[in-house]
Amino acid sequence: MKRLAILLFCVACAPTTAILPPASEDTCNAAAHAGLIGQPDTDLERVLILGPVRVIRPDSVVTADFLAERINFVIDESGTITAIRCG
């Protein structure tokens, strides 16, 4: 009985991991904007995106929350769009 109690205690204390969608799913329609990679960040002003958008610049603070429908534009030091991804 003691062994069972110890086993249950160990299982209850085990860390849980978050379940995230596979990276291959384009849940935010990022592929439709792939042509913006390598372009200046000012080009984002001419793009209509319905839904949540986040622009991530160098040294900017961003939350760790994951929103599958949100599109993230990563901008480098020179103001160029370097990546587009969901989350």
Coordinates of C-alpha atoms in Angstrom, one line a residue:
M1 CA 0.0 0.0 0.0
K2 CA 2.9 2.3 0.8
R3 CA 4.4 1.7 -2.6
L4 CA 1.1 2.6 -4.3
A5 CA 0.9 5.8 -2.3
I6 CA 4.4 6.7 -3.3
L7 CA 3.7 5.9 -6.9
L8 CA 0.6 8.1 -7.0
F9 CA 2.4 10.9 -5.3
C10 CA 5.2 10.8 -7.9
V11 CA 2.7 10.7 -10.8
A12 CA 0.8 13.7 -9.4
C13 CA 4.0 15.7 -9.1
A14 CA 5.1 15.0 -12.7
P15 CA 5.3 18.2 -14.9
T16 CA 2.7 18.5 -17.7
T17 CA 3.6 19.8 -21.1
A18 CA 1.5 22.1 -23.3
I19 CA 0.0 20.6 -26.4
L20 CA 0.8 22.9 -29.4
P21 CA -0.4 22.4 -32.9
P22 CA 2.2 21.0 -35.3
A23 CA 4.5 23.7 -36.9
S24 CA 3.5 22.6 -40.4
E25 CA -0.1 23.8 -40.0
D26 CA -0.7 27.2 -41.5
T27 CA -3.4 28.2 -39.0
C28 CA -2.9 32.0 -39.6
N29 CA -2.5 31.9 -43.4
A30 CA 1.2 33.0 -43.2
A31 CA 1.9 31.4 -46.5
A32 CA -0.3 33.9 -48.2
H33 CA 2.1 36.7 -47.0
A34 CA 5.4 34.9 -47.8
G35 CA 6.2 37.4 -50.5
L36 CA 6.8 40.0 -47.8
I37 CA 9.9 38.2 -46.5
G38 CA 12.9 40.4 -47.4
Q39 CA 10.7 43.5 -47.9
P40 CA 10.9 46.6 -45.7
D41 CA 8.5 46.7 -42.7
T42 CA 6.7 49.7 -44.2
D43 CA 5.2 47.3 -46.7
L44 CA 3.0 46.0 -43.8
E45 CA 1.1 49.3 -43.9
R46 CA -0.4 48.3 -47.3
V47 CA -1.5 44.8 -46.4
L48 CA -5.0 44.1 -45.1
I49 CA -4.9 41.2 -42.6
L50 CA -8.1 40.2 -40.9
G51 CA -7.3 38.8 -37.5
P52 CA -4.7 39.2 -34.8
V53 CA -1.3 40.4 -35.9
R54 CA 2.0 40.9 -34.0
V55 CA 5.1 42.7 -35.3
I56 CA 8.2 41.5 -33.4
R57 CA 11.2 43.9 -33.6
P58 CA 14.7 43.4 -32.2
D59 CA 14.8 43.8 -28.4
S60 CA 11.0 44.0 -28.2
V61 CA 9.2 42.2 -25.4
V62 CA 6.5 39.7 -26.4
T63 CA 4.2 37.6 -24.4
A64 CA 4.7 33.8 -24.4
D65 CA 1.0 33.1 -25.2
F66 CA 0.4 31.0 -28.3
L67 CA -2.6 32.0 -30.5
A68 CA -2.7 29.7 -33.5
E69 CA -4.7 32.3 -35.6
R70 CA -2.3 35.2 -34.9
I71 CA 0.3 36.0 -37.6
N72 CA 3.7 37.2 -36.4
F73 CA 6.0 39.3 -38.5
V74 CA 9.7 39.2 -37.4
I75 CA 11.6 42.4 -38.2
D76 CA 15.4 42.7 -38.1
E77 CA 17.6 45.7 -37.1
S78 CA 17.5 47.2 -40.6
G79 CA 13.7 47.1 -40.7
T80 CA 13.4 44.1 -43.0
I81 CA 10.8 41.4 -42.6
T82 CA 12.8 38.2 -41.9
A83 CA 10.2 35.7 -40.9
I84 CA 6.4 35.2 -40.8
R85 CA 4.9 32.6 -38.6
C86 CA 1.8 31.7 -36.7
G87 CA 1.5 32.0 -32.9

